[in-house]
GROMACS .gro file of C-alpha atoms in nm:
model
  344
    1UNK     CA    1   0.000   0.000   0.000
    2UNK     CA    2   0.161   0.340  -0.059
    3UNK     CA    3   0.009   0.734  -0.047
    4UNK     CA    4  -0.277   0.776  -0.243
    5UNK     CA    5  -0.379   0.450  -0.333
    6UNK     CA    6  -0.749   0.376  -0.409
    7UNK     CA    7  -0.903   0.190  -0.089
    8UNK     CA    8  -1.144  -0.068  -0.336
    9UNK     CA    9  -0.800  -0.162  -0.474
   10UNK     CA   10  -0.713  -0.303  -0.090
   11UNK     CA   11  -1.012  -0.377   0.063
   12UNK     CA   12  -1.188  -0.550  -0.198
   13UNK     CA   13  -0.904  -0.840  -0.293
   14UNK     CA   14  -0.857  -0.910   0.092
   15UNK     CA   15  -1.221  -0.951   0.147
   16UNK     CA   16  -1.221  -1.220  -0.145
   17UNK     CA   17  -0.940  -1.383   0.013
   18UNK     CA   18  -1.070  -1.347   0.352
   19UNK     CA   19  -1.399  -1.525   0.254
   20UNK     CA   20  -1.223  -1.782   0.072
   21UNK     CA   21  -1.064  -1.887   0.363
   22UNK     CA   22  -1.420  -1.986   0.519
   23UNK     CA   23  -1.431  -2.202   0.207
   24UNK     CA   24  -1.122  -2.410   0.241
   25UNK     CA   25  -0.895  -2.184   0.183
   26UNK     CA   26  -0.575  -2.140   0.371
   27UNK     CA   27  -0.485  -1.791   0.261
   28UNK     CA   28  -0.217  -1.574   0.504
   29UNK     CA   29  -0.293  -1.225   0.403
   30UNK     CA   30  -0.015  -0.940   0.477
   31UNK     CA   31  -0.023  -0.601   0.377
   32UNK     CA   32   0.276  -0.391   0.341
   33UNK     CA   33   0.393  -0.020   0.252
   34UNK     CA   34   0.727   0.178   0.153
   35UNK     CA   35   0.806   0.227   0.488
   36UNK     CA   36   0.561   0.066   0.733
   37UNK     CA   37   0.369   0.366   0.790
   38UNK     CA   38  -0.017   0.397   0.754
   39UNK     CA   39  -0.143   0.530   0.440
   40UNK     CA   40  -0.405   0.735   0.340
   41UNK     CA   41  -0.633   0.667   0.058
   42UNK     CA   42  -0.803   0.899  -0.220
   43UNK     CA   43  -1.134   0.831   0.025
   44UNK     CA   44  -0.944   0.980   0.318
   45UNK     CA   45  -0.945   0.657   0.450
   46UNK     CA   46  -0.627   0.553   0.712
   47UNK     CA   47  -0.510   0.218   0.640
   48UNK     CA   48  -0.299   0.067   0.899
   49UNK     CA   49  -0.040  -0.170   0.741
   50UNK     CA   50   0.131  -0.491   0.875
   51UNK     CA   51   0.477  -0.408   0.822
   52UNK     CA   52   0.781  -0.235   0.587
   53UNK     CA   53   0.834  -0.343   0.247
   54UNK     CA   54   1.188  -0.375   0.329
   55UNK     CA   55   1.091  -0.602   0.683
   56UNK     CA   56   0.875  -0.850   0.470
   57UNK     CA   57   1.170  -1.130   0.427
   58UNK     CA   58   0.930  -1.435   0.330
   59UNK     CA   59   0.847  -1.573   0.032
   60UNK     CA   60   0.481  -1.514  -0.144
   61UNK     CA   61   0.278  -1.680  -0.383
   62UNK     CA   62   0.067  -1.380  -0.496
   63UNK     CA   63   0.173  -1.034  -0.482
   64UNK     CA   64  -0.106  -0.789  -0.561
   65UNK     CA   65  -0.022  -0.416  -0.606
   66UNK     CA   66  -0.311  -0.166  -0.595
   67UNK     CA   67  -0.329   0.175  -0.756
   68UNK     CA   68  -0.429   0.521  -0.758
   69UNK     CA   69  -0.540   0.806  -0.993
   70UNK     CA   70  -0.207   0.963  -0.935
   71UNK     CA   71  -0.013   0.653  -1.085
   72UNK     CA   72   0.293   0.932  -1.153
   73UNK     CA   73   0.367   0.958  -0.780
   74UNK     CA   74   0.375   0.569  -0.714
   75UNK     CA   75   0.654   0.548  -1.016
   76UNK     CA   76   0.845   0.823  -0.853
   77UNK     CA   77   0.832   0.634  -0.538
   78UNK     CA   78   1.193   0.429  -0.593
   79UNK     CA   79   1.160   0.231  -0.233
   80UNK     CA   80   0.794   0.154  -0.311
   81UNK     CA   81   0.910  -0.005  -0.720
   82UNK     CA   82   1.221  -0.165  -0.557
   83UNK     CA   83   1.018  -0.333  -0.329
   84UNK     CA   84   0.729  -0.486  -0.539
   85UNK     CA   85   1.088  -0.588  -0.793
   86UNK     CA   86   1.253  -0.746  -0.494
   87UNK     CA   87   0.943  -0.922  -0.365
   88UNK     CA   88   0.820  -1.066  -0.748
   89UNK     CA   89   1.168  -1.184  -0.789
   90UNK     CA   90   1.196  -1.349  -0.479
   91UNK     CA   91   0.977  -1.635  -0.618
   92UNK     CA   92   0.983  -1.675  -0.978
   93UNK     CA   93   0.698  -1.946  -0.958
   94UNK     CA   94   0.450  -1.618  -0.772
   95UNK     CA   95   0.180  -1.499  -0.906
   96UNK     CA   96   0.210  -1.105  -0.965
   97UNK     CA   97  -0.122  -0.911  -1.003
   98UNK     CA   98  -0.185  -0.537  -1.059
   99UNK     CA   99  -0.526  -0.381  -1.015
  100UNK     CA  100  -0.594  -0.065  -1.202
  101UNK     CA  101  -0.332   0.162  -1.191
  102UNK     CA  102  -0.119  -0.049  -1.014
  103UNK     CA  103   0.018  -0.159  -1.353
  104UNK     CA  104   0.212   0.145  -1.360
  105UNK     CA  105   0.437   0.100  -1.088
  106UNK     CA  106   0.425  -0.269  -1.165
  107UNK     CA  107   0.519  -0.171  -1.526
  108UNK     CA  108   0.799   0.060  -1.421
  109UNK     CA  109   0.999  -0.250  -1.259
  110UNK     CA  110   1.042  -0.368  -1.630
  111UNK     CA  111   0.867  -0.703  -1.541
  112UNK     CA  112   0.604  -0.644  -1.784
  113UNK     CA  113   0.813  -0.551  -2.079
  114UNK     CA  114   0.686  -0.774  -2.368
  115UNK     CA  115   0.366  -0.869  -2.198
  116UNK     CA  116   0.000  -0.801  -2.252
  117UNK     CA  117  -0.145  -0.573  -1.956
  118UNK     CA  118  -0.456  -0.424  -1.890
  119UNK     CA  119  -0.535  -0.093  -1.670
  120UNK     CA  120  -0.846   0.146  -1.623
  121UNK     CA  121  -0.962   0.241  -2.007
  122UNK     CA  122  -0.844   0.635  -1.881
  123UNK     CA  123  -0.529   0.526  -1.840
  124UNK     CA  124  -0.470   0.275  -2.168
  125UNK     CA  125  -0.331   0.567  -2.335
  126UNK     CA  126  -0.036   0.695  -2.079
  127UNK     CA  127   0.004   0.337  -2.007
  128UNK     CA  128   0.146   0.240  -2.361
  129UNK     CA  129   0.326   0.612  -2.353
  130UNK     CA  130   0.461   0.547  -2.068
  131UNK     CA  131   0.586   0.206  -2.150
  132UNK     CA  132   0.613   0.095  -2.530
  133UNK     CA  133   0.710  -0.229  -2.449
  134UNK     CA  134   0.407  -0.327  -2.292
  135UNK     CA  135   0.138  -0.434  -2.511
  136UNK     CA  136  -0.148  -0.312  -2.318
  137UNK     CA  137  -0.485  -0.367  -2.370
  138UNK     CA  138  -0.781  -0.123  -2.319
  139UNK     CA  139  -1.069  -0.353  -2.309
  140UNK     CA  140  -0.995  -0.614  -2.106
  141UNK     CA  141  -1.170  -0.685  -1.746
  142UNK     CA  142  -0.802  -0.833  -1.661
  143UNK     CA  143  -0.550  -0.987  -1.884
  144UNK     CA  144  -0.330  -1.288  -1.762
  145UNK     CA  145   0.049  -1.329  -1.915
  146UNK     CA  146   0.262  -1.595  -1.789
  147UNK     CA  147   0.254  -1.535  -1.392
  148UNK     CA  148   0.142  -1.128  -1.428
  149UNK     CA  149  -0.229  -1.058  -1.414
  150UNK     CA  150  -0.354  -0.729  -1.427
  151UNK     CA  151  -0.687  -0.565  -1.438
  152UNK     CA  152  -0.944  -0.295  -1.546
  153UNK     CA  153  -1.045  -0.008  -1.318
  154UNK     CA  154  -1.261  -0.057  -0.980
  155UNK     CA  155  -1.500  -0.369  -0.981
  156UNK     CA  156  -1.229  -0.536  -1.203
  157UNK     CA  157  -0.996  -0.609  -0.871
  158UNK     CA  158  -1.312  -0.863  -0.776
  159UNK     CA  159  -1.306  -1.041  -1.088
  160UNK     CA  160  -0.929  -1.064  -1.088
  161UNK     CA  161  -0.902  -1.223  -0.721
  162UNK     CA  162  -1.183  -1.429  -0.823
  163UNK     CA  163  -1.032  -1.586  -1.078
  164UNK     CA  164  -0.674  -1.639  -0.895
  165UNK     CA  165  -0.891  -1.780  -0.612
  166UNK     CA  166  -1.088  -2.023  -0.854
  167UNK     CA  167  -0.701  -2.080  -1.031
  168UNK     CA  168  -0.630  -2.228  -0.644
  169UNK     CA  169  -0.930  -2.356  -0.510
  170UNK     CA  170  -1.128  -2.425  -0.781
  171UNK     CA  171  -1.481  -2.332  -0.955
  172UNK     CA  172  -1.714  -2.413  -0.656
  173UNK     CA  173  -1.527  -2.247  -0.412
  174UNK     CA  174  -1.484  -1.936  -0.665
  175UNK     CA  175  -1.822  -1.984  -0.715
  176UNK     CA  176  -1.916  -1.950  -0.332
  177UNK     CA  177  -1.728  -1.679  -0.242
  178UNK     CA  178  -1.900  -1.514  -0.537
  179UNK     CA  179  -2.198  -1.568  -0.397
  180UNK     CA  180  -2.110  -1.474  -0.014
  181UNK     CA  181  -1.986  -1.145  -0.156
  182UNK     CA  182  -2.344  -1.092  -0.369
  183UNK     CA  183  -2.106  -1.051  -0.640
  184UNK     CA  184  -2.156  -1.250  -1.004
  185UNK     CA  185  -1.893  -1.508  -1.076
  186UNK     CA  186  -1.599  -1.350  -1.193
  187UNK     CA  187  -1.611  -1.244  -1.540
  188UNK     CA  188  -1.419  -1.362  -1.846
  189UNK     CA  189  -1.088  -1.158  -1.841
  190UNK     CA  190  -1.180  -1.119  -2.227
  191UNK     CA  191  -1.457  -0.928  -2.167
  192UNK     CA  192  -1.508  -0.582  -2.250
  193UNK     CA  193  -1.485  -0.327  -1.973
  194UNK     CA  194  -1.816  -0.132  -2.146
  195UNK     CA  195  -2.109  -0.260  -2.350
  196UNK     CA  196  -2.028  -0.194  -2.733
  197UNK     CA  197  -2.288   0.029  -2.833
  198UNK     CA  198  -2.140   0.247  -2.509
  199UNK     CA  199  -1.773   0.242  -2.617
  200UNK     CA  200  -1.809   0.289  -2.981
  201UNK     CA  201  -1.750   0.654  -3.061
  202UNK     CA  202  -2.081   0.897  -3.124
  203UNK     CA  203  -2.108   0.947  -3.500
  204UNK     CA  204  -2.220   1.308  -3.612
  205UNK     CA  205  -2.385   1.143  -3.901
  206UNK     CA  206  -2.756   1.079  -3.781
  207UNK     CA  207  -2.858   0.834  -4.029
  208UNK     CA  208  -2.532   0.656  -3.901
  209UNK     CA  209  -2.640   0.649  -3.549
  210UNK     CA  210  -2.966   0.536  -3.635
  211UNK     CA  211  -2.785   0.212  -3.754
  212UNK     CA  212  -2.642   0.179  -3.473
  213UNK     CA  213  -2.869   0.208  -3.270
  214UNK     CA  214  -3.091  -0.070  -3.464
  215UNK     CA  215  -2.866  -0.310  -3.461
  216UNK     CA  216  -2.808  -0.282  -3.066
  217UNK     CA  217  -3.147  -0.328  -3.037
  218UNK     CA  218  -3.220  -0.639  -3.258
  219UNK     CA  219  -2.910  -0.842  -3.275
  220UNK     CA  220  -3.115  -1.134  -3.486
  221UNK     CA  221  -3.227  -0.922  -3.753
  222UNK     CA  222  -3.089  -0.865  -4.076
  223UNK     CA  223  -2.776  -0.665  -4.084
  224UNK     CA  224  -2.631  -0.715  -4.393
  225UNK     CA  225  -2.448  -0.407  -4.549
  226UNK     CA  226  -2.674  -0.347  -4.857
  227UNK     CA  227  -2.950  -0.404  -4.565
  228UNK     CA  228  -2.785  -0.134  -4.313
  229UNK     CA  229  -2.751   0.122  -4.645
  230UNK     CA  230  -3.130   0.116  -4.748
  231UNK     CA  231  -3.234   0.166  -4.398
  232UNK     CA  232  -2.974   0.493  -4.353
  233UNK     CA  233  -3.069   0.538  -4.751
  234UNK     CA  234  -2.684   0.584  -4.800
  235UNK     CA  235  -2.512   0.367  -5.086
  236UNK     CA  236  -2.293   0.064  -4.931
  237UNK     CA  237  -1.972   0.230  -5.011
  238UNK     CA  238  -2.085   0.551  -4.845
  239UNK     CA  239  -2.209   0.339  -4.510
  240UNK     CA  240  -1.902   0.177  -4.527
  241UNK     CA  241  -1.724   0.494  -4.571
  242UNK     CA  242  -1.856   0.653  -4.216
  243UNK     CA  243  -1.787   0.325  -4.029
  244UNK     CA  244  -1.453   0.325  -4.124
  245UNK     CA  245  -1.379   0.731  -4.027
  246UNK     CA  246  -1.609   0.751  -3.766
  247UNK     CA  247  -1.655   0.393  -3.586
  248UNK     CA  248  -1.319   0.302  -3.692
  249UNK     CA  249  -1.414  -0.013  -3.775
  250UNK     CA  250  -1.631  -0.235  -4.060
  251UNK     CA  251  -2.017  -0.261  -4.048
  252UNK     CA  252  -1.981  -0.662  -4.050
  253UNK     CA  253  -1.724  -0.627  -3.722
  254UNK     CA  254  -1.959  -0.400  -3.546
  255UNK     CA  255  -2.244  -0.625  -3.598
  256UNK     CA  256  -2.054  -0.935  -3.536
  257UNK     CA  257  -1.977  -0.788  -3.154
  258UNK     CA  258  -2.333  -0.635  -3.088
  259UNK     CA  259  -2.408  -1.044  -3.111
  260UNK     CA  260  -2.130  -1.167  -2.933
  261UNK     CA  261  -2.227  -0.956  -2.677
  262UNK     CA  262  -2.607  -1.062  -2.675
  263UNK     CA  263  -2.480  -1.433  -2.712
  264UNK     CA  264  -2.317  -1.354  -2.386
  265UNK     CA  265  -2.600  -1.221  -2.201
  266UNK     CA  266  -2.826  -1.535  -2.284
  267UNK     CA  267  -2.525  -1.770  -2.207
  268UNK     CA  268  -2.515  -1.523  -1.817
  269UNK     CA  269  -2.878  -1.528  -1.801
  270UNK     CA  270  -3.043  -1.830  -1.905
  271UNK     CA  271  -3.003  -2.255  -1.984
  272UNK     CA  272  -3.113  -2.197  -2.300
  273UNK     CA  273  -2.926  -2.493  -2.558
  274UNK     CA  274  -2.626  -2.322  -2.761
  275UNK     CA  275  -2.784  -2.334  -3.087
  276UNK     CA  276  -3.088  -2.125  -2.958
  277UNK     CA  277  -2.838  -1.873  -2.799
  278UNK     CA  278  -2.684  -1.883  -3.153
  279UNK     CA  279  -3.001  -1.810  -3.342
  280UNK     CA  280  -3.180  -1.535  -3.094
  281UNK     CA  281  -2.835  -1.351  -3.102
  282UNK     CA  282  -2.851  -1.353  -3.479
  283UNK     CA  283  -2.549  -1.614  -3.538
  284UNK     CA  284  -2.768  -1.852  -3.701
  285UNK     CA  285  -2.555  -2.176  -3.664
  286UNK     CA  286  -2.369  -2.287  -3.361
  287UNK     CA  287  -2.057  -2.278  -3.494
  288UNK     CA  288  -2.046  -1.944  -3.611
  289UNK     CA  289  -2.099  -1.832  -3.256
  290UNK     CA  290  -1.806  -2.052  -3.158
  291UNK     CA  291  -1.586  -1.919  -3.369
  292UNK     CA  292  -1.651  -1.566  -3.298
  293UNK     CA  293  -1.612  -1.680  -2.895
  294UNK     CA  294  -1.310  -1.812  -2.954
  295UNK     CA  295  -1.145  -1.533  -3.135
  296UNK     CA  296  -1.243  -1.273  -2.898
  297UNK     CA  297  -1.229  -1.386  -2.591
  298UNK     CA  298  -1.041  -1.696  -2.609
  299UNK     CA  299  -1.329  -1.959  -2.451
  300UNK     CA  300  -1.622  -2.191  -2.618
  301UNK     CA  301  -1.960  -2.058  -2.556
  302UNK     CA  302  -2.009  -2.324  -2.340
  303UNK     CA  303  -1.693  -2.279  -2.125
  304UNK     CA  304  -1.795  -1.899  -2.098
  305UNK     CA  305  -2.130  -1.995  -1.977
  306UNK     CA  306  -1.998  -2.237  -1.667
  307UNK     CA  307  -1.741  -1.974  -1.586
  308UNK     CA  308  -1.982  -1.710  -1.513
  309UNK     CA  309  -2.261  -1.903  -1.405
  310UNK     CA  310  -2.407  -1.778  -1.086
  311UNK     CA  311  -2.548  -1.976  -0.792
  312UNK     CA  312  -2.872  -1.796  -0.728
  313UNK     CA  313  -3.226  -2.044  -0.690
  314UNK     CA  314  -3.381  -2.144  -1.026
  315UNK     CA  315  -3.585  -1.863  -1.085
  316UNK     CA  316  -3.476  -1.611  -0.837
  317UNK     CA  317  -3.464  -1.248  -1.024
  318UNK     CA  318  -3.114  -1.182  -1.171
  319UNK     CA  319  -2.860  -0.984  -0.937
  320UNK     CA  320  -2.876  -0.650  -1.063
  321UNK     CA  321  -2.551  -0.481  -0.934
  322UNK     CA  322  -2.191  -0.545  -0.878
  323UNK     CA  323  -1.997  -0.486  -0.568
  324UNK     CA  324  -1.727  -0.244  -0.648
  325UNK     CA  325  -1.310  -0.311  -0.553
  326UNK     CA  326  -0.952  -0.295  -0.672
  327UNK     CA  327  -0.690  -0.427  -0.562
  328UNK     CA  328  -0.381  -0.407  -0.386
  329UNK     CA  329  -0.033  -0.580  -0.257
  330UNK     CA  330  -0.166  -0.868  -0.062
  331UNK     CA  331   0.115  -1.148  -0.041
  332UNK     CA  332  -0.082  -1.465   0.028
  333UNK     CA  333  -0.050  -1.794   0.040
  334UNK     CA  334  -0.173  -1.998  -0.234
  335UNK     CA  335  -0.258  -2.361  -0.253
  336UNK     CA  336  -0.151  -2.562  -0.599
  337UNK     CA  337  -0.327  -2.439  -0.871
  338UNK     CA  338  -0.521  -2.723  -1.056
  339UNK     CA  339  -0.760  -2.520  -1.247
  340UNK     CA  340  -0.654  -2.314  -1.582
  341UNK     CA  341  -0.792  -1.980  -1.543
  342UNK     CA  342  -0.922  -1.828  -1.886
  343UNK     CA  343  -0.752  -1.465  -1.936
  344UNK     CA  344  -0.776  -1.374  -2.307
   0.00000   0.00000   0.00000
């Protein structure tokens, strides 16, 4: 923990750890700063820690470094980035996880040079300015490379120690702890951090936004381009023209991830079989929708449907909110992974 750091980024890993431990676990949770001192957090908050940086002298299994809005202070911190190098070398086998902007100081160590990372989508940009040999992505809920996991902004530090949790304990007990926390099961590390329609740019051609807005709203239909340019009355190389400049991106692409995403929200919703997920989210076959899972986020359909699965009754109204955390340095003590967490 250092000066400034966001208090969801600590609090919210240790209390996924914490309740893990009432689920088999056998987690030994210590928190550390620069110089042993309590911190403060951007909430005002006072957080007392266990020790120095430079006193911890054991080895970990997970290190997990939180951030803050001010990432430029924790970089200029040299005791704080010596001591998250010192402690991720000590084991080379340790897992080494970054919530938010704790990528950044993470990042300035060196140890992700060459790797995919994630941060907040604010900070994607001065991320990969900061540090070109990062190949950072600014989508991701968290992205896993080799032993370094790191993560989105805020609610993203629950899905992260979610999935290192299920990566130890296992899907049930992931699954539990989910539950305990009225949290969903972590998500995919694949999956966007906003809905499309929300994180594709506003056009300032109407008839453009219009079909957008169509397609968001009936996935199944038909989307095809010479469709989409009678609708906005545009030719197809004019559409195609103001997708490219202003979405930055084809009409067939866009379309494609309005249904991934709506395949996704039958697959988190319902037991529906694959093939009618396929058709009502405008796929038509099966295997087009498996193909389009795997190249985006790296899982089957069916794989992304038991990893974020809830436990709720059959039939009890769908969980409409999300606790909020990030994370933060917690060295714990993890049991032998058995279970392949998915991260891309």
């Amino acid at each position: 923990m250092f000066d400034g750091v966001q208090s969801l980024d600590v609090t919210g890993p240790l209390d996924v750890y914490a309740a893990a431990n009432e689920y088999g676990g056998d987690y030994r949770l210590t928190t550390v700063s620069p110089d042993g001192r309590p911190v403060r957090t951007t909430a005002g908050l006072r957080l007392v820690p266990d020790m120095a940086l430079g006193d911890f002298d054991s080895g970990v299994d997970t290190l997990v470094v939180p951030g803050g809005p001010q990432w430029w202070n924790a970089v200029a911190d040299p005791p704080l980035v010596e001591g998250i190098t010192r402690l991720a070398d000590r084991s080379r086998t340790a897992t080494v996880a970054a919530v938010c902007a704790g990528t950044f100081p993470l990042a300035e160590t060196g140890l992700l040079d060459g790797r995919r990372a994630a941060t907040h989508w604010k900070l994607a940009a001065d991320l990969a300015a900061r540090y070109p040999h990062v190949r950072v992505d600014s989508e991701a809920i968290f992205v896993r490379d080799g032993r370094f996991i790191t993560s989105a902004g805020i609610t993203a530090g629950i899905d992260l120690t979610l999935s290192l949790v299920e990566s130890d304990l296992g899907p049930d007990v992931a699954r539990a702890v989910a539950k305990y926390l009225v949290v969903f099961m972590a998500r995919p590390g694949g999956q966007s951090q906003f809905s499309v329609r929300q994180q594709s740019p506003r056009p300032e051609n109407s008839p453009l936004r219009d079909v957008l807005d169509r397609v968001a709203a009936d996935p199944q239909g038909d989307h095809s381009l010479r469709v989409l340019a009678d609708r906005a009355a545009l030719s197809s190389r004019h559409l195609t023209r103001l997708f490219r400049t202003e979405i930055g991106t084809t009409a067939g692409e866009y379309v494609k991830r309005i249904r991934l995403e709506a395949a996704q929200a039958l697959l988190e919703g319902g037991d529906e079989p694959l093939d009618t997920v396929a058709r009502r989210s405008g796929f038509r076959t099966e295997e087009t929708m498996r193909r389009a899972f795997r190249s985006q986020l790296g899982v089957s359909p069916g794989i992304y449907r038991d990893r974020f699965r809830t436990t709720r009754p059959a039939g009890a109204p769908r969980t409409a909110g999300r606790a909020a955390s990030l994370d933060f340095g917690v060295p714990s003590r993890c049991l032998e992974s058995s279970t392949t967490t998915d991260s891309s």
